[in-house]
PDB file of C-alpha atoms in Angstrom:
ATOM      1  CA  UNK A   1      25.767 -53.558  -7.975  1.00  0.00           C
ATOM      2  CA  UNK A   2      24.373 -54.612 -11.514  1.00  0.00           C
ATOM      3  CA  UNK A   3      23.885 -50.244 -12.195  1.00  0.00           C
ATOM      4  CA  UNK A   4      25.515 -47.598 -11.277  1.00  0.00           C
ATOM      5  CA  UNK A   5      25.839 -46.353  -7.636  1.00  0.00           C
ATOM      6  CA  UNK A   6      24.778 -42.831  -6.120  1.00  0.00           C
ATOM      7  CA  UNK A   7      24.859 -41.729  -2.349  1.00  0.00           C
ATOM      8  CA  UNK A   8      23.598 -40.029  -0.742  1.00  0.00           C
ATOM      9  CA  UNK A   9      20.107 -39.520  -3.395  1.00  0.00           C
ATOM     10  CA  UNK A  10      19.166 -36.625  -1.624  1.00  0.00           C
ATOM     11  CA  UNK A  11      21.270 -33.962   0.658  1.00  0.00           C
ATOM     12  CA  UNK A  12      19.765 -30.819   2.349  1.00  0.00           C
ATOM     13  CA  UNK A  13      22.552 -28.443   3.826  1.00  0.00           C
ATOM     14  CA  UNK A  14      23.386 -24.618   4.113  1.00  0.00           C
ATOM     15  CA  UNK A  15      24.542 -22.150   2.264  1.00  0.00           C
ATOM     16  CA  UNK A  16      28.801 -22.071   2.815  1.00  0.00           C
ATOM     17  CA  UNK A  17      28.949 -25.983   3.712  1.00  0.00           C
ATOM     18  CA  UNK A  18      31.258 -28.550   2.156  1.00  0.00           C
ATOM     19  CA  UNK A  19      29.481 -31.154   0.154  1.00  0.00           C
ATOM     20  CA  UNK A  20      30.859 -34.329  -0.957  1.00  0.00           C
ATOM     21  CA  UNK A  21      28.842 -36.942  -3.475  1.00  0.00           C
ATOM     22  CA  UNK A  22      29.886 -40.324  -4.025  1.00  0.00           C
ATOM     23  CA  UNK A  23      29.355 -42.256  -7.185  1.00  0.00           C
ATOM     24  CA  UNK A  24      29.938 -46.221  -7.977  1.00  0.00           C
ATOM     25  CA  UNK A  25      30.200 -47.549 -11.570  1.00  0.00           C
ATOM     26  CA  UNK A  26      29.398 -50.387 -13.078  1.00  0.00           C
ATOM     27  CA  UNK A  27      32.101 -52.770 -12.543  1.00  0.00           C
ATOM     28  CA  UNK A  28      35.008 -52.753 -15.487  1.00  0.00           C
ATOM     29  CA  UNK A  29      34.031 -49.586 -16.183  1.00  0.00           C
ATOM     30  CA  UNK A  30      36.511 -47.113 -17.325  1.00  0.00           C
ATOM     31  CA  UNK A  31      34.910 -43.599 -18.124  1.00  0.00           C
ATOM     32  CA  UNK A  32      33.110 -42.009 -15.270  1.00  0.00           C
ATOM     33  CA  UNK A  33      31.115 -39.274 -16.369  1.00  0.00           C
ATOM     34  CA  UNK A  34      29.916 -36.480 -14.091  1.00  0.00           C
ATOM     35  CA  UNK A  35      26.514 -34.272 -15.066  1.00  0.00           C
ATOM     36  CA  UNK A  36      23.962 -32.150 -13.471  1.00  0.00           C
ATOM     37  CA  UNK A  37      20.554 -31.458 -14.302  1.00  0.00           C
ATOM     38  CA  UNK A  38      19.010 -28.384 -13.365  1.00  0.00           C
ATOM     39  CA  UNK A  39      15.764 -26.368 -14.041  1.00  0.00           C
ATOM     40  CA  UNK A  40      17.377 -23.434 -16.039  1.00  0.00           C
ATOM     41  CA  UNK A  41      20.087 -25.491 -17.694  1.00  0.00           C
ATOM     42  CA  UNK A  42      19.027 -28.580 -18.217  1.00  0.00           C
ATOM     43  CA  UNK A  43      21.633 -31.435 -18.961  1.00  0.00           C
ATOM     44  CA  UNK A  44      25.094 -30.134 -18.588  1.00  0.00           C
ATOM     45  CA  UNK A  45      28.563 -31.866 -18.726  1.00  0.00           C
ATOM     46  CA  UNK A  46      30.471 -31.210 -15.785  1.00  0.00           C
ATOM     47  CA  UNK A  47      33.944 -33.628 -15.633  1.00  0.00           C
ATOM     48  CA  UNK A  48      35.278 -36.881 -17.314  1.00  0.00           C
ATOM     49  CA  UNK A  49      37.427 -39.819 -16.171  1.00  0.00           C
ATOM     50  CA  UNK A  50      39.045 -42.226 -17.685  1.00  0.00           C
ATOM     51  CA  UNK A  51      40.544 -44.714 -15.292  1.00  0.00           C
ATOM     52  CA  UNK A  52      41.796 -42.198 -12.462  1.00  0.00           C
ATOM     53  CA  UNK A  53      42.906 -39.338 -14.502  1.00  0.00           C
ATOM     54  CA  UNK A  54      40.732 -36.211 -15.368  1.00  0.00           C
ATOM     55  CA  UNK A  55      41.620 -35.658 -19.270  1.00  0.00           C
ATOM     56  CA  UNK A  56      38.628 -33.057 -19.408  1.00  0.00           C
ATOM     57  CA  UNK A  57      37.656 -30.907 -16.562  1.00  0.00           C
ATOM     58  CA  UNK A  58      35.893 -28.183 -18.638  1.00  0.00           C
ATOM     59  CA  UNK A  59      32.195 -28.358 -17.470  1.00  0.00           C
ATOM     60  CA  UNK A  60      33.403 -27.840 -13.666  1.00  0.00           C
ATOM     61  CA  UNK A  61      31.594 -24.269 -13.557  1.00  0.00           C
ATOM     62  CA  UNK A  62      34.141 -22.797 -10.537  1.00  0.00           C
ATOM     63  CA  UNK A  63      37.121 -23.701  -8.555  1.00  0.00           C
ATOM     64  CA  UNK A  64      34.527 -24.717  -5.379  1.00  0.00           C
ATOM     65  CA  UNK A  65      34.112 -28.087  -7.473  1.00  0.00           C
ATOM     66  CA  UNK A  66      36.678 -30.848  -7.803  1.00  0.00           C
ATOM     67  CA  UNK A  67      36.266 -34.514  -8.594  1.00  0.00           C
ATOM     68  CA  UNK A  68      38.595 -37.533  -8.095  1.00  0.00           C
ATOM     69  CA  UNK A  69      38.511 -41.265  -8.925  1.00  0.00           C
ATOM     70  CA  UNK A  70      40.127 -43.431  -6.893  1.00  0.00           C
ATOM     71  CA  UNK A  71      41.165 -47.655  -7.710  1.00  0.00           C
ATOM     72  CA  UNK A  72      40.155 -46.750 -11.374  1.00  0.00           C
ATOM     73  CA  UNK A  73      36.226 -47.028  -9.575  1.00  0.00           C
ATOM     74  CA  UNK A  74      34.626 -44.973  -6.883  1.00  0.00           C
ATOM     75  CA  UNK A  75      34.930 -41.357  -7.686  1.00  0.00           C
ATOM     76  CA  UNK A  76      33.871 -38.329  -5.086  1.00  0.00           C
ATOM     77  CA  UNK A  77      32.868 -34.791  -6.314  1.00  0.00           C
ATOM     78  CA  UNK A  78      33.082 -32.551  -3.807  1.00  0.00           C
ATOM     79  CA  UNK A  79      31.608 -28.964  -3.724  1.00  0.00           C
ATOM     80  CA  UNK A  80      32.768 -26.597  -0.888  1.00  0.00           C
ATOM     81  CA  UNK A  81      31.378 -23.381   0.419  1.00  0.00           C
ATOM     82  CA  UNK A  82      28.165 -23.988  -1.147  1.00  0.00           C
ATOM     83  CA  UNK A  83      25.771 -21.529  -3.010  1.00  0.00           C
ATOM     84  CA  UNK A  84      22.200 -21.305  -3.453  1.00  0.00           C
ATOM     85  CA  UNK A  85      22.725 -21.982  -7.561  1.00  0.00           C
ATOM     86  CA  UNK A  86      24.559 -25.123  -6.496  1.00  0.00           C
ATOM     87  CA  UNK A  87      20.812 -26.534  -5.691  1.00  0.00           C
ATOM     88  CA  UNK A  88      20.314 -29.511  -9.044  1.00  0.00           C
ATOM     89  CA  UNK A  89      20.351 -33.497  -9.621  1.00  0.00           C
ATOM     90  CA  UNK A  90      23.876 -34.547  -9.806  1.00  0.00           C
ATOM     91  CA  UNK A  91      24.158 -37.358 -12.026  1.00  0.00           C
ATOM     92  CA  UNK A  92      26.671 -39.984 -12.441  1.00  0.00           C
ATOM     93  CA  UNK A  93      27.466 -42.426 -16.271  1.00  0.00           C
ATOM     94  CA  UNK A  94      29.766 -45.130 -16.386  1.00  0.00           C
ATOM     95  CA  UNK A  95      30.536 -46.892 -19.897  1.00  0.00           C
ATOM     96  CA  UNK A  96      33.177 -49.701 -20.881  1.00  0.00           C
ATOM     97  CA  UNK A  97      35.435 -47.497 -22.285  1.00  0.00           C
ATOM     98  CA  UNK A  98      35.201 -43.719 -23.545  1.00  0.00           C
ATOM     99  CA  UNK A  99      34.846 -44.075 -27.057  1.00  0.00           C
ATOM    100  CA  UNK A 100      31.674 -43.444 -29.269  1.00  0.00           C
ATOM    101  CA  UNK A 101      29.858 -45.826 -29.877  1.00  0.00           C
ATOM    102  CA  UNK A 102      29.490 -47.096 -25.922  1.00  0.00           C
ATOM    103  CA  UNK A 103      26.179 -45.936 -24.472  1.00  0.00           C
ATOM    104  CA  UNK A 104      26.760 -43.871 -20.736  1.00  0.00           C
ATOM    105  CA  UNK A 105      24.181 -46.336 -17.639  1.00  0.00           C
ATOM    106  CA  UNK A 106      23.701 -43.429 -14.798  1.00  0.00           C
ATOM    107  CA  UNK A 107      22.785 -43.779 -11.752  1.00  0.00           C
ATOM    108  CA  UNK A 108      19.559 -42.264  -9.838  1.00  0.00           C
ATOM    109  CA  UNK A 109      21.283 -39.419  -9.443  1.00  0.00           C
ATOM    110  CA  UNK A 110      21.646 -37.447  -5.770  1.00  0.00           C
ATOM    111  CA  UNK A 111      19.599 -34.209  -5.302  1.00  0.00           C
ATOM    112  CA  UNK A 112      21.015 -31.198  -3.538  1.00  0.00           C
ATOM    113  CA  UNK A 113      18.966 -28.907  -1.638  1.00  0.00           C
ATOM    114  CA  UNK A 114      21.017 -25.312  -0.749  1.00  0.00           C
ATOM    115  CA  UNK A 115      19.071 -23.601   1.936  1.00  0.00           C
TER     116      UNK A 115
ATOM    117  CA  UNK B   1      31.133 -26.673 -30.985  1.00  0.00           C
ATOM    118  CA  UNK B   2      28.421 -29.747 -30.239  1.00  0.00           C
ATOM    119  CA  UNK B   3      24.861 -28.943 -30.328  1.00  0.00           C
ATOM    120  CA  UNK B   4      21.411 -30.849 -30.127  1.00  0.00           C
ATOM    121  CA  UNK B   5      18.375 -29.522 -30.294  1.00  0.00           C
ATOM    122  CA  UNK B   6      14.609 -30.529 -29.820  1.00  0.00           C
ATOM    123  CA  UNK B   7      11.161 -30.180 -30.241  1.00  0.00           C
ATOM    124  CA  UNK B   8       9.626 -28.295 -27.177  1.00  0.00           C
ATOM    125  CA  UNK B   9       7.655 -29.367 -24.986  1.00  0.00           C
ATOM    126  CA  UNK B  10       5.193 -30.411 -23.020  1.00  0.00           C
ATOM    127  CA  UNK B  11       4.066 -33.062 -25.616  1.00  0.00           C
ATOM    128  CA  UNK B  12       0.384 -33.932 -24.724  1.00  0.00           C
ATOM    129  CA  UNK B  13      -1.087 -37.365 -26.806  1.00  0.00           C
ATOM    130  CA  UNK B  14      -4.065 -38.982 -26.339  1.00  0.00           C
ATOM    131  CA  UNK B  15      -3.241 -43.223 -25.622  1.00  0.00           C
ATOM    132  CA  UNK B  16      -2.898 -45.167 -28.899  1.00  0.00           C
ATOM    133  CA  UNK B  17      -1.964 -42.078 -30.809  1.00  0.00           C
ATOM    134  CA  UNK B  18       1.063 -41.583 -33.071  1.00  0.00           C
ATOM    135  CA  UNK B  19       4.532 -40.007 -31.457  1.00  0.00           C
ATOM    136  CA  UNK B  20       7.317 -38.027 -32.933  1.00  0.00           C
ATOM    137  CA  UNK B  21       9.755 -36.263 -31.106  1.00  0.00           C
ATOM    138  CA  UNK B  22      12.023 -33.867 -33.470  1.00  0.00           C
ATOM    139  CA  UNK B  23      15.503 -33.249 -32.831  1.00  0.00           C
ATOM    140  CA  UNK B  24      18.537 -32.476 -35.037  1.00  0.00           C
ATOM    141  CA  UNK B  25      21.992 -32.410 -34.124  1.00  0.00           C
ATOM    142  CA  UNK B  26      25.045 -30.515 -35.226  1.00  0.00           C
ATOM    143  CA  UNK B  27      28.452 -32.152 -35.340  1.00  0.00           C
ATOM    144  CA  UNK B  28      31.464 -32.684 -36.542  1.00  0.00           C
ATOM    145  CA  UNK B  29      32.657 -36.318 -37.252  1.00  0.00           C
ATOM    146  CA  UNK B  30      30.430 -38.964 -36.924  1.00  0.00           C
ATOM    147  CA  UNK B  31      28.950 -39.238 -33.453  1.00  0.00           C
ATOM    148  CA  UNK B  32      26.702 -41.709 -32.300  1.00  0.00           C
ATOM    149  CA  UNK B  33      23.205 -41.123 -31.319  1.00  0.00           C
ATOM    150  CA  UNK B  34      20.904 -41.555 -28.422  1.00  0.00           C
ATOM    151  CA  UNK B  35      17.724 -41.390 -26.592  1.00  0.00           C
ATOM    152  CA  UNK B  36      17.481 -41.103 -23.123  1.00  0.00           C
ATOM    153  CA  UNK B  37      13.668 -41.392 -21.146  1.00  0.00           C
ATOM    154  CA  UNK B  38      13.518 -40.542 -17.772  1.00  0.00           C
ATOM    155  CA  UNK B  39      10.617 -41.667 -15.697  1.00  0.00           C
ATOM    156  CA  UNK B  40       9.201 -39.536 -13.183  1.00  0.00           C
ATOM    157  CA  UNK B  41      11.478 -39.575  -9.935  1.00  0.00           C
ATOM    158  CA  UNK B  42      13.470 -42.005 -11.535  1.00  0.00           C
ATOM    159  CA  UNK B  43      17.236 -41.913 -13.615  1.00  0.00           C
ATOM    160  CA  UNK B  44      18.148 -41.487 -17.038  1.00  0.00           C
ATOM    161  CA  UNK B  45      17.838 -44.753 -18.823  1.00  0.00           C
ATOM    162  CA  UNK B  46      18.709 -45.700 -22.520  1.00  0.00           C
ATOM    163  CA  UNK B  47      16.010 -45.978 -24.543  1.00  0.00           C
ATOM    164  CA  UNK B  48      17.705 -46.854 -28.051  1.00  0.00           C
ATOM    165  CA  UNK B  49      20.773 -45.607 -29.999  1.00  0.00           C
ATOM    166  CA  UNK B  50      22.527 -45.841 -33.480  1.00  0.00           C
ATOM    167  CA  UNK B  51      26.288 -45.231 -34.228  1.00  0.00           C
ATOM    168  CA  UNK B  52      26.218 -44.878 -37.974  1.00  0.00           C
ATOM    169  CA  UNK B  53      24.175 -43.198 -40.866  1.00  0.00           C
ATOM    170  CA  UNK B  54      20.776 -44.676 -41.687  1.00  0.00           C
ATOM    171  CA  UNK B  55      21.053 -47.122 -38.618  1.00  0.00           C
ATOM    172  CA  UNK B  56      17.782 -47.848 -36.894  1.00  0.00           C
ATOM    173  CA  UNK B  57      17.549 -47.748 -32.789  1.00  0.00           C
ATOM    174  CA  UNK B  58      14.371 -49.825 -31.769  1.00  0.00           C
ATOM    175  CA  UNK B  59      13.299 -50.690 -28.299  1.00  0.00           C
ATOM    176  CA  UNK B  60      10.275 -50.939 -26.807  1.00  0.00           C
ATOM    177  CA  UNK B  61       8.376 -49.927 -29.694  1.00  0.00           C
ATOM    178  CA  UNK B  62      10.112 -46.938 -29.937  1.00  0.00           C
ATOM    179  CA  UNK B  63      12.275 -46.097 -33.504  1.00  0.00           C
ATOM    180  CA  UNK B  64      14.917 -43.599 -34.774  1.00  0.00           C
ATOM    181  CA  UNK B  65      16.948 -43.208 -37.458  1.00  0.00           C
ATOM    182  CA  UNK B  66      20.100 -41.577 -38.301  1.00  0.00           C
ATOM    183  CA  UNK B  67      19.856 -39.132 -41.246  1.00  0.00           C
ATOM    184  CA  UNK B  68      23.358 -37.725 -42.213  1.00  0.00           C
ATOM    185  CA  UNK B  69      21.535 -35.822 -45.142  1.00  0.00           C
ATOM    186  CA  UNK B  70      19.582 -33.378 -42.349  1.00  0.00           C
ATOM    187  CA  UNK B  71      21.156 -34.435 -39.272  1.00  0.00           C
ATOM    188  CA  UNK B  72      18.282 -35.768 -37.421  1.00  0.00           C
ATOM    189  CA  UNK B  73      17.259 -38.191 -35.615  1.00  0.00           C
ATOM    190  CA  UNK B  74      13.774 -37.636 -34.990  1.00  0.00           C
ATOM    191  CA  UNK B  75      11.832 -40.301 -32.078  1.00  0.00           C
ATOM    192  CA  UNK B  76       8.785 -42.510 -32.925  1.00  0.00           C
ATOM    193  CA  UNK B  77       5.985 -44.725 -31.962  1.00  0.00           C
ATOM    194  CA  UNK B  78       3.060 -45.670 -33.211  1.00  0.00           C
ATOM    195  CA  UNK B  79       0.871 -45.749 -30.181  1.00  0.00           C
ATOM    196  CA  UNK B  80       1.817 -44.516 -27.214  1.00  0.00           C
ATOM    197  CA  UNK B  81       0.684 -45.610 -23.150  1.00  0.00           C
ATOM    198  CA  UNK B  82      -0.083 -43.805 -20.299  1.00  0.00           C
ATOM    199  CA  UNK B  83       3.457 -45.884 -18.894  1.00  0.00           C
ATOM    200  CA  UNK B  84       4.818 -43.617 -21.678  1.00  0.00           C
ATOM    201  CA  UNK B  85       4.664 -40.406 -20.309  1.00  0.00           C
ATOM    202  CA  UNK B  86       7.913 -39.274 -19.273  1.00  0.00           C
ATOM    203  CA  UNK B  87      11.110 -37.071 -20.154  1.00  0.00           C
ATOM    204  CA  UNK B  88      12.818 -37.277 -23.075  1.00  0.00           C
ATOM    205  CA  UNK B  89      16.327 -36.595 -24.107  1.00  0.00           C
ATOM    206  CA  UNK B  90      17.991 -36.472 -27.541  1.00  0.00           C
ATOM    207  CA  UNK B  91      21.829 -36.705 -27.019  1.00  0.00           C
ATOM    208  CA  UNK B  92      25.245 -37.393 -29.240  1.00  0.00           C
ATOM    209  CA  UNK B  93      28.808 -38.676 -28.178  1.00  0.00           C
ATOM    210  CA  UNK B  94      31.687 -38.171 -30.572  1.00  0.00           C
ATOM    211  CA  UNK B  95      35.231 -39.732 -30.362  1.00  0.00           C
ATOM    212  CA  UNK B  96      37.009 -36.143 -29.714  1.00  0.00           C
ATOM    213  CA  UNK B  97      35.424 -34.492 -26.475  1.00  0.00           C
ATOM    214  CA  UNK B  98      36.000 -37.509 -24.583  1.00  0.00           C
ATOM    215  CA  UNK B  99      33.163 -39.226 -25.223  1.00  0.00           C
ATOM    216  CA  UNK B 100      30.363 -36.788 -23.025  1.00  0.00           C
ATOM    217  CA  UNK B 101      26.950 -36.490 -23.815  1.00  0.00           C
ATOM    218  CA  UNK B 102      25.588 -33.331 -25.391  1.00  0.00           C
ATOM    219  CA  UNK B 103      22.018 -33.248 -24.672  1.00  0.00           C
ATOM    220  CA  UNK B 104      19.111 -31.330 -26.049  1.00  0.00           C
ATOM    221  CA  UNK B 105      16.949 -29.640 -23.450  1.00  0.00           C
ATOM    222  CA  UNK B 106      14.482 -32.126 -22.994  1.00  0.00           C
ATOM    223  CA  UNK B 107      10.846 -32.850 -24.472  1.00  0.00           C
ATOM    224  CA  UNK B 108       7.681 -34.152 -21.399  1.00  0.00           C
ATOM    225  CA  UNK B 109       5.700 -36.355 -22.851  1.00  0.00           C
ATOM    226  CA  UNK B 110       2.165 -36.730 -21.113  1.00  0.00           C
ATOM    227  CA  UNK B 111       0.051 -39.743 -22.147  1.00  0.00           C
ATOM    228  CA  UNK B 112      -3.827 -39.074 -21.143  1.00  0.00           C
ATOM    229  CA  UNK B 113      -6.382 -42.512 -20.321  1.00  0.00           C
TER     230      UNK B 113
END
């Protein structure tokens, strides 16, 4: 597609369940980023992929969070044993390459609500 | 580490008023600077960018100039419209952090008719 696609757009789940969030970047974009947007914390970086490798996972808040990218394209962010503090909008972005000049293009996000 | 500070909102203006949203940054090296906009219920959209000192980014009547001497990238528009109501985020991107964006806290703008 023309833009970054994320699914689902909304997810409501019970505390303790696992969730998977999907991101389909712009075709040809080698760099992929996950961010989290929450009321108290603003926009926080989670993890970045260059191709299928994740050189920077420093933003993942706990070991319950993991992500992978396959075929240099689609990425999945997995949250295990969800907690209420995981409720947020999870944003995915991609850019042509990972240098500072290229802008990042964002998807519409997945709104995650933990009951 | 690198950081971005924006003026706090919400900012409420009447239609056709002049807009300034202040943004200052702290960074090592020479980052690129961006303004993103988030309209209600939508994702982040790139509004404009500047990649080196004294560059001016512009789009949709908005402008911002990369000022290295004052480490600033203030967003301006001469005459705002109701449709400009949104949250505006200033961000920087350096080369030495995998190119991740560092965001300011966002400034909510509300334009009244």
